[in-house]
Amino acid sequence: NAGVIQTPRHKVTGKGQEATLWCEPISGHSAVFWYRQTIVQGLEFLTYFRNQAPIDDSGMPKERFSAQMPNQSHSTLKIQSTQPQDSAVYLCASSPGTSGNTLYFGEGSRLIVV
Amino acid sequence: AQKVTQTQTSISVVEKTTVTMDCVYETRDSSYFLFWYKQTASGEIVFLIRQDSYKKENATVGHYSLNFQKPKSSIGLIITATQIEDSAVYFCAMREAYNTNTGKLTFGDGTVLTVKP
């Protein structure tokens, strides 16, 4: 079985430009999560979908970040007007359900804003 | 709020020995789930082992086992017969059971394990 697939693996974007990251969860998994990893902050929760519905976006910077899940096989994280502090590895994870189910992570998308 | 603390920044061991990594957590929930993940040099985060708070028996998977001490809010990871390829960053994480409106997994800062020949 394929794991969580994230594209692109690496992206360099200029300050002020838009960046869109894609995630394909494991087939049959109903929960999708986005995390961000930096040296300074470590692994930070961004947002969570269950059965495609947004459940918790408490970790999302409100002004420039948005996430969607238009269908069960695809989620996107969009960052508008990117800033150097947005540089990080963005990780998508999926799990079979809710609560105690284990999360399975993709390999991440490394975003560099210059 | 939930919190996970890994006090060991890095550990170095000789291969084929046993290593223990510490983790303590804070939660107000009576039911929760504890996980250990490994992040390899390529950046991939791999699930290793989990402990459900209501289970008294320590989880074991392959050469990974847990030392769950609920009264101390502690969940240590034990790796026996370490191998060079066990070198990685190890993360402890927790997820509360009853607050199903958030799937948030809270991570510790990680422990870097180096296994030397």
XYZ file of C-alpha atoms in Angstrom:
231
model
C 0.000 0.000 0.000
C 1.203 3.480 -0.811
C 1.814 5.757 2.120
C 0.881 9.405 2.397
C 2.072 11.211 -0.702
C 3.126 14.843 -0.589
C 4.062 17.092 -3.481
C 6.220 18.945 -4.135
C 9.025 17.591 -1.999
C 10.918 20.852 -2.292
C 9.746 24.329 -3.208
C 11.608 27.610 -3.322
C 9.443 30.674 -3.603
C 10.043 34.395 -3.521
C 8.794 36.542 -0.679
C 5.220 37.628 -1.336
C 4.396 34.798 -3.703
C 1.855 32.053 -3.139
C 2.743 28.456 -2.326
C 0.413 25.476 -2.577
C 1.264 22.096 -1.104
C -0.605 18.893 -1.892
C -1.294 15.782 0.113
C -2.798 12.436 -0.848
C -3.716 10.471 2.288
C -3.621 6.723 2.595
C -6.647 5.220 0.879
C -9.434 4.548 3.342
C -8.138 6.938 5.987
C -10.784 9.399 7.086
C -8.616 11.858 9.007
C -5.982 14.177 7.529
C -3.623 16.403 9.463
C -1.154 19.108 8.566
C 1.902 19.826 10.713
C 4.829 22.187 10.316
C 8.361 21.434 11.457
C 11.107 23.975 12.110
C 14.299 23.844 14.122
C 13.034 26.497 16.521
C 9.402 25.420 17.030
C 9.694 21.702 16.437
C 6.587 19.883 15.230
C 3.542 22.157 15.290
C -0.033 21.165 14.607
C -1.728 23.261 11.945
C -5.092 21.794 11.003
C -7.205 18.642 10.886
C -9.945 17.252 8.628
C -12.272 14.382 9.367
C -14.290 12.905 6.499
C -13.213 15.955 4.464
C -14.761 18.395 6.942
C -12.506 20.896 8.712
C -12.549 20.064 12.420
C -9.745 21.982 14.055
C -7.644 24.746 12.542
C -6.380 26.138 15.828
C -2.766 25.938 14.705
C -3.188 27.798 11.446
C -1.839 31.341 11.162
C -5.124 33.057 10.378
C -4.249 35.627 7.795
C -2.296 33.891 5.050
C -2.765 30.166 5.566
C -5.683 28.093 4.341
C -6.328 24.394 3.924
C -8.929 22.491 1.998
C -9.952 18.930 1.401
C -12.108 18.888 -1.741
C -12.293 15.093 -1.865
C -11.277 12.099 0.221
C -8.053 11.569 -1.701
C -6.661 15.076 -1.731
C -5.883 17.948 0.623
C -4.100 21.224 -0.037
C -2.340 23.755 2.141
C -2.071 27.208 0.621
C 0.130 30.012 1.881
C -0.490 33.429 0.422
C 2.054 36.229 0.408
C 4.784 33.939 1.736
C 7.279 35.311 4.232
C 10.756 34.018 5.173
C 9.382 32.824 8.521
C 7.094 30.438 6.614
C 10.159 28.434 5.605
C 9.682 24.982 7.118
C 8.927 21.385 6.349
C 5.176 20.920 6.000
C 4.030 17.442 6.914
C 0.762 15.784 6.044
C -0.456 12.772 8.001
C -3.507 10.560 7.828
C -5.142 8.126 10.192
C -7.930 5.546 9.884
C -10.274 7.456 12.165
C -10.359 9.650 15.193
C -9.096 9.798 18.737
C -6.588 7.063 19.357
C -5.768 6.048 15.837
C -2.116 6.232 14.872
C -1.003 8.961 12.479
C 0.993 8.031 9.404
C 3.148 10.791 7.974
C 4.204 11.689 4.467
C 7.797 12.604 3.687
C 7.020 16.301 3.873
C 7.302 19.327 1.620
C 10.274 21.575 2.314
C 9.335 25.184 1.637
C 12.034 27.818 1.384
C 10.992 31.464 1.068
C 13.754 33.740 -0.206
C -3.425 21.889 27.902
C -1.431 18.864 26.978
C 2.342 18.964 27.053
C 5.083 16.464 26.244
C 8.642 16.845 27.514
C 11.746 14.995 26.400
C 14.631 16.097 28.581
C 17.392 14.223 26.759
C 18.574 16.257 23.798
C 20.935 13.578 22.522
C 22.190 10.123 23.417
C 25.123 8.189 22.021
C 25.458 4.425 22.444
C 27.526 1.580 21.080
C 25.670 -0.801 18.805
C 24.127 -3.952 20.248
C 23.531 -2.259 23.599
C 20.221 -1.146 25.139
C 19.127 2.473 25.286
C 16.272 4.141 27.144
C 14.769 7.468 26.126
C 12.680 9.426 28.594
C 9.397 11.220 28.102
C 6.964 12.813 30.549
C 3.587 14.232 29.673
C 0.846 16.420 31.092
C -2.859 16.025 30.455
C -6.157 16.611 32.223
C -7.821 13.717 30.404
C -8.173 10.392 32.142
C -7.821 8.580 28.837
C -5.107 9.256 26.293
C -2.767 7.657 23.808
C 1.017 7.810 23.794
C 3.195 7.299 20.757
C 6.826 7.129 19.785
C 7.921 8.134 16.313
C 11.313 8.059 14.636
C 12.514 10.644 12.145
C 15.205 9.362 9.828
C 17.947 11.355 8.158
C 15.767 11.686 5.064
C 13.131 13.440 7.160
C 10.589 10.652 7.092
C 8.610 10.285 10.328
C 7.873 6.652 11.053
C 5.483 5.323 13.685
C 7.168 2.900 16.082
C 4.954 1.959 19.004
C 1.991 3.161 21.058
C 0.580 2.780 24.545
C -3.082 3.300 25.406
C -3.454 4.803 28.858
C -6.004 2.233 30.032
C -3.661 -0.676 29.325
C -1.423 -1.739 32.190
C 0.816 -3.994 30.143
C 3.776 -2.291 28.502
C 3.662 -2.362 24.706
C 6.360 -4.223 22.789
C 7.043 -4.260 19.049
C 10.165 -5.952 17.756
C 13.150 -4.505 19.581
C 11.121 -1.536 20.839
C 9.350 -1.622 24.183
C 7.804 0.919 26.493
C 8.134 1.596 30.189
C 4.753 3.105 31.047
C 4.584 4.557 34.551
C 1.164 6.172 34.751
C 1.490 7.615 38.292
C 4.621 9.429 37.127
C 3.106 10.450 33.756
C 6.091 8.827 32.131
C 6.472 6.783 28.953
C 10.020 5.685 28.270
C 11.138 4.039 25.030
C 13.550 1.133 25.308
C 15.503 -0.087 22.302
C 17.342 -3.342 22.796
C 20.190 -4.642 20.640
C 20.627 -1.282 18.955
C 21.788 -1.125 15.359
C 23.560 1.585 13.407
C 20.364 2.198 11.457
C 18.544 3.079 14.678
C 20.382 6.389 14.571
C 17.631 8.994 14.207
C 15.591 11.549 16.092
C 12.972 9.994 18.351
C 9.786 11.851 19.189
C 7.350 11.132 21.967
C 3.762 12.248 21.336
C 0.379 12.244 23.030
C -3.221 12.439 21.897
C -6.126 12.907 24.282
C -9.011 10.489 23.872
C -12.173 12.345 24.720
C -11.731 15.619 22.912
C -12.661 14.286 19.516
C -13.029 17.765 18.088
C -9.305 17.987 17.854
C -7.089 15.288 16.476
C -4.072 17.168 17.682
C -1.008 15.052 18.400
C 1.336 16.953 20.706
C 5.011 16.192 20.233
C 8.047 16.501 22.431
C 11.166 18.211 21.127
C 12.851 14.950 20.230
C 15.960 13.034 21.291
C 18.800 12.492 18.843
C 20.101 8.939 19.068
C 23.494 8.101 17.633
C 24.484 4.456 17.490
C 28.204 3.910 16.964
C 30.046 0.778 15.856
